[in-house]
Short mmCIF file of C-alpha atoms (C1' of nucleotides) in Angstrom, two decimals:
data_model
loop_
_atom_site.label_atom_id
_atom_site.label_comp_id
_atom_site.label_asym_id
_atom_site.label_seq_id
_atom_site.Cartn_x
_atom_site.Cartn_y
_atom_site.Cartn_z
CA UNK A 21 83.62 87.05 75.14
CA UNK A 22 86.47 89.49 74.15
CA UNK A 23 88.82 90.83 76.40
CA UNK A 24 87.33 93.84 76.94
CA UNK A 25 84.68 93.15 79.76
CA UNK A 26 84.23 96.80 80.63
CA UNK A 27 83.62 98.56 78.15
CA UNK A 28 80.70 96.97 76.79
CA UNK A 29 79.06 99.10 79.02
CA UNK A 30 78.03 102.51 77.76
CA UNK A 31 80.99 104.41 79.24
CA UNK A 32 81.29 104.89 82.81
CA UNK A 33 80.77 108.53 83.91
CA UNK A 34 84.09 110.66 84.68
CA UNK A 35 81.76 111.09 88.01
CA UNK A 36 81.11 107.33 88.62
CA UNK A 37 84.74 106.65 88.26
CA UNK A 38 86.19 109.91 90.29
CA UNK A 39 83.99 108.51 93.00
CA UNK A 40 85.20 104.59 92.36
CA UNK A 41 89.04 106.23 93.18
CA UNK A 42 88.13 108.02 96.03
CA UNK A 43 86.38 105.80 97.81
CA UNK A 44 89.39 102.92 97.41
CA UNK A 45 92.40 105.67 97.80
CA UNK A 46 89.92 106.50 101.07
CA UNK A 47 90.27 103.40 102.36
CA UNK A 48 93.97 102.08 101.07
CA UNK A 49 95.17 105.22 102.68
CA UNK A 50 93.42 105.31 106.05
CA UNK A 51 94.34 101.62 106.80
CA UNK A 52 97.84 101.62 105.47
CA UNK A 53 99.23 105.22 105.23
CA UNK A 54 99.35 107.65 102.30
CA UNK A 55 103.20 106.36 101.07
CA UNK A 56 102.17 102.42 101.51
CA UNK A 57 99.98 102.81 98.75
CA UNK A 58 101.05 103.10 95.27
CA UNK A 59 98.98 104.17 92.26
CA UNK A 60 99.56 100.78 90.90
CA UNK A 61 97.34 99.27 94.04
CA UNK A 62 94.87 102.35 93.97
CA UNK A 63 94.24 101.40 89.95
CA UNK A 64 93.65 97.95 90.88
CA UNK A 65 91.52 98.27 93.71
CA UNK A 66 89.29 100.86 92.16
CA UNK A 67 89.30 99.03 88.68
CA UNK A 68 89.98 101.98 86.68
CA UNK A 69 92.32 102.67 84.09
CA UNK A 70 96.21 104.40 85.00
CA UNK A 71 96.06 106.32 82.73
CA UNK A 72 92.08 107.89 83.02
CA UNK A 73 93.09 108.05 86.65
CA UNK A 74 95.90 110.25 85.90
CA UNK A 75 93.73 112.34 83.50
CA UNK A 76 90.71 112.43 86.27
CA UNK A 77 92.77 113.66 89.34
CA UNK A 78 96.45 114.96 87.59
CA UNK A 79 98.14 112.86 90.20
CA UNK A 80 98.73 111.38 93.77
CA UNK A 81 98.89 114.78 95.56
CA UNK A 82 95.44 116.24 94.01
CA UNK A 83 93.74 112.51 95.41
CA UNK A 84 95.12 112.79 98.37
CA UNK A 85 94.07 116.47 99.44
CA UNK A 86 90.57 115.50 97.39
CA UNK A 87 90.55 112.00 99.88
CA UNK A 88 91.22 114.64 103.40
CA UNK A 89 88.91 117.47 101.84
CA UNK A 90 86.16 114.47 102.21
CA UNK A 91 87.05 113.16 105.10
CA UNK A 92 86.59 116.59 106.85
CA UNK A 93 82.99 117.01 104.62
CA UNK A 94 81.84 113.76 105.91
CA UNK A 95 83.18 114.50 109.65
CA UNK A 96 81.60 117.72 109.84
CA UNK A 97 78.50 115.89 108.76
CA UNK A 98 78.59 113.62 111.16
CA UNK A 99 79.21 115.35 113.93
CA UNK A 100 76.78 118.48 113.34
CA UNK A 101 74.26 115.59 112.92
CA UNK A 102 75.20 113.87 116.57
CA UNK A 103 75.01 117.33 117.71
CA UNK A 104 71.78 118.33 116.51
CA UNK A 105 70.07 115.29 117.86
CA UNK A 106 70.44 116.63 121.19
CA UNK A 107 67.89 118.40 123.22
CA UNK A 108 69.78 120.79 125.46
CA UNK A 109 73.37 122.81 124.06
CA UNK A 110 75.13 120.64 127.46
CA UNK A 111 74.11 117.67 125.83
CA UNK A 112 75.24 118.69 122.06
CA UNK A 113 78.04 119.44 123.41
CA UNK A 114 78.48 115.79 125.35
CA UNK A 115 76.98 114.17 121.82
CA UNK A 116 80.40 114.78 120.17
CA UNK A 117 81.90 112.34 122.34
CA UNK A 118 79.10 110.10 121.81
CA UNK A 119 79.89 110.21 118.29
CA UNK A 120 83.76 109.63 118.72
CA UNK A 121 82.53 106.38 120.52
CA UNK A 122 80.50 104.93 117.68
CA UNK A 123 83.55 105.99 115.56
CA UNK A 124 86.14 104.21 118.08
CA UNK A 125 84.04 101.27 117.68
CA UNK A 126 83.89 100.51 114.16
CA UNK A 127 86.17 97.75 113.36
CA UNK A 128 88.16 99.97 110.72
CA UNK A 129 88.56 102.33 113.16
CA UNK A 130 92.70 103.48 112.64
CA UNK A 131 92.62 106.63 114.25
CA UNK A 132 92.29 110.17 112.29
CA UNK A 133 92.98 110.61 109.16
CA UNK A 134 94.30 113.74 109.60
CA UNK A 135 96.29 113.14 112.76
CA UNK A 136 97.58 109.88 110.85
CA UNK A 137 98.44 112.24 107.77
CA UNK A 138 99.97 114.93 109.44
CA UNK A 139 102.21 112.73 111.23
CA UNK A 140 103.53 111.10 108.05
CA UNK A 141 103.51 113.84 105.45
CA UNK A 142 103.44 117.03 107.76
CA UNK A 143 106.78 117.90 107.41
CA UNK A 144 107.17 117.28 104.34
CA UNK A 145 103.80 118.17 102.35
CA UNK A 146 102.59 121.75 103.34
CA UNK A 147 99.66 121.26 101.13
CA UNK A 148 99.07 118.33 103.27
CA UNK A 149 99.80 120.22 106.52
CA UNK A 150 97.53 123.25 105.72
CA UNK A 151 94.76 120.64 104.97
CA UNK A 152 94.99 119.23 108.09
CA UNK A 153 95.11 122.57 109.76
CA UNK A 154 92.07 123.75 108.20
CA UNK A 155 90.17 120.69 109.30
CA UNK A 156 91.12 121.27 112.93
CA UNK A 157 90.75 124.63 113.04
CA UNK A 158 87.05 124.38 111.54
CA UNK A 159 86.21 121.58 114.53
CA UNK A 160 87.61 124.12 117.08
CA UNK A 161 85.63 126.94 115.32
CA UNK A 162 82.57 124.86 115.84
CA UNK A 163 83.32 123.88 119.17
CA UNK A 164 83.79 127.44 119.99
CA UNK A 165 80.45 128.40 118.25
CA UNK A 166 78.51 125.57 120.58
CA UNK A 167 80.13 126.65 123.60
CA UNK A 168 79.55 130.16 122.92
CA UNK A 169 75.33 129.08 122.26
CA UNK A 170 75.43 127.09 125.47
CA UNK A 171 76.86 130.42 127.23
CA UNK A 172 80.05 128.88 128.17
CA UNK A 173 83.14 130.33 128.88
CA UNK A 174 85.53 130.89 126.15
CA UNK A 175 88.34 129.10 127.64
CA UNK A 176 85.90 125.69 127.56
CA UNK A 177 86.15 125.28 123.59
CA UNK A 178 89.44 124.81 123.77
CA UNK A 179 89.73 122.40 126.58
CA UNK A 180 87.29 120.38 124.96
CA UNK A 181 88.68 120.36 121.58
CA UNK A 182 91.77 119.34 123.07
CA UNK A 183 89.56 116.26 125.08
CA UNK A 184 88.38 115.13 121.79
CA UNK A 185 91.64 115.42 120.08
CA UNK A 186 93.41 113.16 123.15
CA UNK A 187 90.55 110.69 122.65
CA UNK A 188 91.50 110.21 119.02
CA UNK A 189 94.88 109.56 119.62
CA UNK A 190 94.64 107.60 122.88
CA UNK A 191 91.98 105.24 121.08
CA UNK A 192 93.85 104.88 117.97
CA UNK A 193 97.12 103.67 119.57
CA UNK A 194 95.79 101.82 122.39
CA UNK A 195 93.53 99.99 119.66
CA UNK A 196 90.38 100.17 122.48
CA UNK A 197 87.52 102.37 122.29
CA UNK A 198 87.38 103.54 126.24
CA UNK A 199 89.08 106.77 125.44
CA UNK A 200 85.93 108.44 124.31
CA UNK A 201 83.85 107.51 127.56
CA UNK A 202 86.65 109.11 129.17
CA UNK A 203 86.85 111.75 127.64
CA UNK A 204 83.16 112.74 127.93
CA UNK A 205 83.42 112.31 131.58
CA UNK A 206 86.00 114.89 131.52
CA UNK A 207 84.22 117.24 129.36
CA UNK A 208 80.95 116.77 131.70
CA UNK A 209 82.92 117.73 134.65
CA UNK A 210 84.43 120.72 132.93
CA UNK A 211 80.96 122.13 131.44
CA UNK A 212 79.70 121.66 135.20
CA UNK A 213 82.53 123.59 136.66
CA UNK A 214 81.88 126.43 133.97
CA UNK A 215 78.80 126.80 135.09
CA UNK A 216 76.68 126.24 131.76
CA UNK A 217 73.25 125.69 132.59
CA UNK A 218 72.35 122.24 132.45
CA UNK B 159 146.94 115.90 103.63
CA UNK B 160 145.72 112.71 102.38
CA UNK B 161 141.80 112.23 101.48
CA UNK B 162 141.16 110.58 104.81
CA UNK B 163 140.10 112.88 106.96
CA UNK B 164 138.75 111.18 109.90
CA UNK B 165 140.84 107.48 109.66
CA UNK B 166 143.48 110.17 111.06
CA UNK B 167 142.68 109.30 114.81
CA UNK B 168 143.09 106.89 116.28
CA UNK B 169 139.26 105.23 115.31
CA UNK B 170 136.07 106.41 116.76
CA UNK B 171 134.71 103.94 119.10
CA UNK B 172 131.33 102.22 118.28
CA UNK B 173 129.68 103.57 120.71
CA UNK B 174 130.26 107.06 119.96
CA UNK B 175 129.11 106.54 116.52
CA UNK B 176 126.40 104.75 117.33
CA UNK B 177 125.55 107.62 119.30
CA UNK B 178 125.93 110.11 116.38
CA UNK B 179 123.73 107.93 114.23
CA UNK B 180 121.16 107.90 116.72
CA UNK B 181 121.34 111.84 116.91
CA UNK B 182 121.26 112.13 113.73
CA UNK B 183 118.38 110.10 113.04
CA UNK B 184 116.42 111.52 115.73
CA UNK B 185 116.52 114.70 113.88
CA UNK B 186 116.14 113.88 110.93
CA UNK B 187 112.93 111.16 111.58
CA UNK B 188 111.89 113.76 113.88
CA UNK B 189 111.70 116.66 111.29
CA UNK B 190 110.85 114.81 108.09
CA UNK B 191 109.21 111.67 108.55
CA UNK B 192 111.19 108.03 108.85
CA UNK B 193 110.02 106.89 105.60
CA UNK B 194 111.01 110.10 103.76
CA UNK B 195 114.69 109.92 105.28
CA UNK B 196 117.04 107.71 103.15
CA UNK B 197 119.59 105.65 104.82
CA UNK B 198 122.60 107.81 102.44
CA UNK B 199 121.34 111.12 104.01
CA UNK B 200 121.59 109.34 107.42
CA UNK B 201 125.28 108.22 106.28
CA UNK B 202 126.08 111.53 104.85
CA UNK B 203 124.24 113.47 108.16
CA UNK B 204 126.29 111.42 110.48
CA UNK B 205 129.26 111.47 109.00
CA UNK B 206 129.32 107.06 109.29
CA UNK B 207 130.68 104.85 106.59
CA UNK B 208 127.66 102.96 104.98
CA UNK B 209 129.07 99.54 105.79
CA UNK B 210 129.60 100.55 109.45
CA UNK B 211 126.38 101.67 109.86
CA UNK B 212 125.00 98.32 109.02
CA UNK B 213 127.61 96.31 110.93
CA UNK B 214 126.27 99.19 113.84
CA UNK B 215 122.41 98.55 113.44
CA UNK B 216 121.51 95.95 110.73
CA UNK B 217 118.92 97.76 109.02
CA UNK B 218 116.63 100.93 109.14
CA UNK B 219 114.16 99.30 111.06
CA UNK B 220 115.98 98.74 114.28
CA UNK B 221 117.51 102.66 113.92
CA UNK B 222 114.04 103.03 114.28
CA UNK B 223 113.36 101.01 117.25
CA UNK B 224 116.08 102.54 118.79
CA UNK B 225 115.34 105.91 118.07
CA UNK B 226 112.06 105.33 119.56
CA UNK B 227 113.65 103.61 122.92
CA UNK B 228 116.10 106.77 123.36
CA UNK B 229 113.19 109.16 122.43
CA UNK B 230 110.63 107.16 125.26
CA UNK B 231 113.22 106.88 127.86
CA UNK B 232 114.00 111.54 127.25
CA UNK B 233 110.56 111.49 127.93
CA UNK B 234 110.08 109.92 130.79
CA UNK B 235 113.33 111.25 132.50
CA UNK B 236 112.26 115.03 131.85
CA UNK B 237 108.52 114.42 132.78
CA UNK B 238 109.95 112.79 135.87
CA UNK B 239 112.11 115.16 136.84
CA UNK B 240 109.82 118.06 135.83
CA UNK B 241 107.01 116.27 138.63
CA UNK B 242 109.84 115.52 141.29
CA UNK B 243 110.00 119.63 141.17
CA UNK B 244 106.72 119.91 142.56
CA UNK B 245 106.21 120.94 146.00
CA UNK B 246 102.78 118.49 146.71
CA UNK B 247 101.14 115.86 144.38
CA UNK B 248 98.40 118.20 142.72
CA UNK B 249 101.41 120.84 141.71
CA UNK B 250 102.74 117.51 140.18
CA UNK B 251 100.03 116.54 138.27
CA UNK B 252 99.94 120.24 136.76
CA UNK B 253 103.55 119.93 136.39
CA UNK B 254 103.85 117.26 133.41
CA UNK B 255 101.26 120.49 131.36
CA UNK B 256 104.22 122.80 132.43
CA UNK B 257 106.59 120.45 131.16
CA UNK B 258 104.70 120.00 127.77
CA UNK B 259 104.44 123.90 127.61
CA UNK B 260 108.49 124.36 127.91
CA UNK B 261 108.42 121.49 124.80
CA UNK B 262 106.02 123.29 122.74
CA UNK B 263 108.35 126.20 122.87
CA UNK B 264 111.21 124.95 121.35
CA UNK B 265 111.89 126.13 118.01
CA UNK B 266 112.35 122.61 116.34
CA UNK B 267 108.72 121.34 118.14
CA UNK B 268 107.15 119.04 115.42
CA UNK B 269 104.39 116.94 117.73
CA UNK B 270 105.04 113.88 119.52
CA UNK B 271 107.30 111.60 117.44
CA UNK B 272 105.31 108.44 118.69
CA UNK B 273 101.81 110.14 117.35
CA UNK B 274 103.70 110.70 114.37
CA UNK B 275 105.87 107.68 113.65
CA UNK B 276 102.18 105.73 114.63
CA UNK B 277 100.94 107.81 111.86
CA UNK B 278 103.19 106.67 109.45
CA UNK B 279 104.30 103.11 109.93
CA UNK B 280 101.07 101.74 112.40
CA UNK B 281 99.63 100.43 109.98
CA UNK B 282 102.00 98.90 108.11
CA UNK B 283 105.06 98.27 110.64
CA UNK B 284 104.14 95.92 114.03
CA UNK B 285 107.31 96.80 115.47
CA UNK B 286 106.72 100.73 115.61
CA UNK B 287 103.20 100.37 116.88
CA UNK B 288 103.95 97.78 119.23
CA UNK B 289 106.62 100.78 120.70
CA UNK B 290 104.55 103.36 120.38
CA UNK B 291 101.84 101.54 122.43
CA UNK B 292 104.16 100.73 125.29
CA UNK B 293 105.54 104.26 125.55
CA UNK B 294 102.07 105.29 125.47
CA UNK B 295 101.09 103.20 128.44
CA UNK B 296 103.72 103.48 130.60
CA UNK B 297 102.89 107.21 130.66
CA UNK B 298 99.15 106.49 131.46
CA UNK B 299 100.24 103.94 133.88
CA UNK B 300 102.83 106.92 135.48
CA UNK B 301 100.47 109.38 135.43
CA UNK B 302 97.28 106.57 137.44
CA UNK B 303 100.43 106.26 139.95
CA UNK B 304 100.72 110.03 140.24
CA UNK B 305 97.00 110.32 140.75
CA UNK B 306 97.21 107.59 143.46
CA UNK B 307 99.36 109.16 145.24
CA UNK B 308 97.79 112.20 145.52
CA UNK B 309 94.40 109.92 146.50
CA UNK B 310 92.50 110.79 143.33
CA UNK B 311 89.77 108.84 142.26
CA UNK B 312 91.03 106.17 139.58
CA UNK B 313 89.15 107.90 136.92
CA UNK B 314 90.60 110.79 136.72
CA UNK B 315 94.21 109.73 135.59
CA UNK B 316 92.73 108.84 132.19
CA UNK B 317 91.44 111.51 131.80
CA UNK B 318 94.58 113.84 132.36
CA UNK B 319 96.39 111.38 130.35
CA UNK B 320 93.94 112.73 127.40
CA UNK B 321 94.23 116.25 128.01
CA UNK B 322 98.17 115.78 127.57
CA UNK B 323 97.75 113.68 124.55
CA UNK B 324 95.53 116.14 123.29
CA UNK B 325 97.36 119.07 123.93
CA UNK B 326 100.64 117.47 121.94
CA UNK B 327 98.52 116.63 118.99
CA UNK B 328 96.75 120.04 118.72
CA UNK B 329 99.88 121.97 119.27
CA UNK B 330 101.73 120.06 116.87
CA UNK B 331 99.46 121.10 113.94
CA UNK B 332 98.30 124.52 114.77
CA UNK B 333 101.68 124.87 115.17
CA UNK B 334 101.41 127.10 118.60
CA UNK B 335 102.37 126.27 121.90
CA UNK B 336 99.08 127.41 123.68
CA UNK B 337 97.65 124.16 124.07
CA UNK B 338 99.77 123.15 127.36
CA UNK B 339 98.41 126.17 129.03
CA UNK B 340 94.64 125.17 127.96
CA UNK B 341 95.18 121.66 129.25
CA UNK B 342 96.94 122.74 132.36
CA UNK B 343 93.79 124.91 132.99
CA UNK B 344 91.39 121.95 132.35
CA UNK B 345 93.56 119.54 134.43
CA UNK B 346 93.73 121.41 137.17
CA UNK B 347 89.46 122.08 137.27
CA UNK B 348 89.28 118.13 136.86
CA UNK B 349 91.59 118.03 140.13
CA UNK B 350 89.93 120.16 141.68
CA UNK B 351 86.20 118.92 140.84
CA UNK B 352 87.74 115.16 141.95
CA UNK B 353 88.44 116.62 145.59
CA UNK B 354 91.98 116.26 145.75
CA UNK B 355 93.62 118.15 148.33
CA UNK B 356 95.26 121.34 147.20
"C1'" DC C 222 84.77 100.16 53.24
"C1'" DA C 223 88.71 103.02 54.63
"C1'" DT C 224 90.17 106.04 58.01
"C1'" DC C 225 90.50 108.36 62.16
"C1'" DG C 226 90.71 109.10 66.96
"C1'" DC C 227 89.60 107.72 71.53
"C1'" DG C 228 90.49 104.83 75.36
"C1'" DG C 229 92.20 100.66 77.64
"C1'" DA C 230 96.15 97.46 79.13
"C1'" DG C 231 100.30 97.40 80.65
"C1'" DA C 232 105.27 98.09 79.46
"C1'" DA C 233 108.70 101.54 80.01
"C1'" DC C 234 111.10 105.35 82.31
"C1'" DG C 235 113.84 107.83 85.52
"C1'" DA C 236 114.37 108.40 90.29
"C1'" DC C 237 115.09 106.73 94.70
"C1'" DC C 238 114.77 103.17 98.26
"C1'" DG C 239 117.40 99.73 101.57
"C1'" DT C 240 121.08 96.84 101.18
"C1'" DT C 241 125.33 94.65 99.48
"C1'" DC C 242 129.60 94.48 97.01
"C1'" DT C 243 133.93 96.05 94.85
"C1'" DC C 244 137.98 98.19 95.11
"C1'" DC C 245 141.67 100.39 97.38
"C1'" DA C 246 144.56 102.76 101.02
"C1'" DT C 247 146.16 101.95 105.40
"C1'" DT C 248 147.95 99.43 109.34
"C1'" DG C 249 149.81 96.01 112.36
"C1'" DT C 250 152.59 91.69 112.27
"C1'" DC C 251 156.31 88.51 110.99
"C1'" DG D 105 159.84 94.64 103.39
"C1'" DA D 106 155.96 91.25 102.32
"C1'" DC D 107 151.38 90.41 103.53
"C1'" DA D 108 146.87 89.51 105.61
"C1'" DA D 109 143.28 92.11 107.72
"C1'" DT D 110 140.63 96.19 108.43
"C1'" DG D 111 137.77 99.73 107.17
"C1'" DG D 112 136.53 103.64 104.08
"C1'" DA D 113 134.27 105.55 99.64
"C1'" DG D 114 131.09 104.87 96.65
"C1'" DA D 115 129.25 102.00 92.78
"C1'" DA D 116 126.00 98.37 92.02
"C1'" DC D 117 121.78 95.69 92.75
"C1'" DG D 118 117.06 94.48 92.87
"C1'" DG D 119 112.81 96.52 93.93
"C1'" DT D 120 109.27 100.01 94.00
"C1'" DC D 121 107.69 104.56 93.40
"C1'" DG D 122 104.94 108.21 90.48
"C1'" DT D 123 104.36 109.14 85.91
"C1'" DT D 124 104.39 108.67 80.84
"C1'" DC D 125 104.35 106.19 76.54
"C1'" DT D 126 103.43 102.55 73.21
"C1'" DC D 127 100.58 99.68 71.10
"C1'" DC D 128 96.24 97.90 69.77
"C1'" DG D 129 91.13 97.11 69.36
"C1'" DC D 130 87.15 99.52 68.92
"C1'" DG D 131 83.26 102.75 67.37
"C1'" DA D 132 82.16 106.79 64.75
"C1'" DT D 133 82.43 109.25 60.40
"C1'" DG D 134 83.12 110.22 55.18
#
DNA sequence: CATCGCGGAGAACGACCGTTCTCCATTGTC
DNA sequence: GACAATGGAGAACGGTCGTTCTCCGCGATG
């Protein structure tokens, strides 16, 4: 047995191995921070070599926007999925709470990414900061568009973006899940009050 | 004129530099990050001597800590005072949105430096989150005693306690103040839909 | 078989971190 | 006036960061 267990293998694909970094600099960096994590620890954890990481992604900046540009992919996912299940646009609109609890409960839950992110690196990253803003401008776009379906107010999206956005935050620092219960009670009371048709 | 400058009167007191450290490192966590603000720009910021700075403190973690304390116990004084303002309990619930609005507006706004500083070091520094979390409660636990008072239903103090964390974290990376005004608006329908006299 | 070039392992590099230490001017005391 | 003590300025230290480079074993090619 030489010392060269890998590459007896046929090569891994640039793909295979892009994927192999992201998904450890994914999870290094949401449970630890972005600047707790060194490339030395990402290489190790993902198994791949320093320098075809460097050649893969250029360097830490490019995997950390590519890590965020994910995140928001598989968010939007998510939640359009929660919100489709629903049968009536009040209940979509209730689902994305009922998504941010089965996210609150997952036992790696540490808050959002992009909330966590933008408080370390905001200002000092603007390609970090515009990321972030992107992401929460798109939820609030698609708040806005589900509100607007349901025949709600304007002024609603906002409130409720801003309910799901408190939920994150409360949840993540209290370390307890509650926040998103609460916050869907909220948001129930304030679609009733607007009037949207049940 | 000699190259000491300063050693010309008569010696600052501790106290007053500790109190320019403290300023300074407010800022400068507050603008930058903690982690990306070396101890030599704090010196150099502050105008301290490195060695008195340590004899001060002991370390960078408990400028931190402090920084923090000072940072929790500004909040709570202006929140406070901004509620005692209010002519009946429901104008002081709406009054901590106001208060948030007038923060918002200032020029050097950057979020909420517990969010942030949570961001950064939760995962990796006890000590911060264990701050962060009890500045966190205290103002949940104020604002359930301001929603007691006005005979609001226990539920709903939560829930306002979202809509202000919300509001700081949305504000803080759109980068526009509007969110107080949105949360004030929602606040005051979930008063108003929990019965509480006007 | 000789040679070439690719890719892997990890040392090396310069920069910066938090912290400590060295050196020196100044000051208060006998 | 000699001298210990204080405190300032900044170099030094060990460590870690992101990034690059060196070296070597390997497979492909003539």
């Amino acid at each position: 047995m030489s010392q060269v267990q890998e590459a007896a293998r046929p090569g891994l694909s640039d793909d295979e191995l892009r994927e192999r970094v992201l998904e450890a600099a994914d999870r290094l960096y949401y449970g630890r921070g972005i600047q707790a994590v060194g490339m030395d620890e990402l290489r190790t954890e993902a198994d791949v070599p320093l320098k075809r990481l460097y050649k893969l992604f250029g360097g830490k900046d490019a995997i950390v926007a590519e890590v965020l540009r994910r995140r928001s992919a598989l968010w939007e996912t998510g939640v359009r999925a929660a919100v489709a299940a629903a049968a009536t646009p009040r209940e979509g609109l209730l689902a994305v709470y009922d998504h941010l609890a089965r996210w609150f409960g997952e036992t790696d839950f540490h808050g959002c990414i992009f909330i966590n992110s933008f408080g370390e690196l905001g200002g000092c990253s603007p390609d970090v900061a515009e990321i972030v803003r992107a992401h929460k401008a798109a939820f609030q776009d698609y708040v806005a568009a589900l509100v607007a379906d349901a025949g709600g107010p304007r002024a609603l999206a906002a409130q409720l973006a801003i309910l799901a956005e408190g939920a994150q935050t409360t949840a993540a620092i209290a370390g307890t899940p509650e926040a998103a219960a609460q916050a869907r009670a909220a948001a129930a009371t304030l679609i009733d009050a607007a009037g949207l048709p049940g």
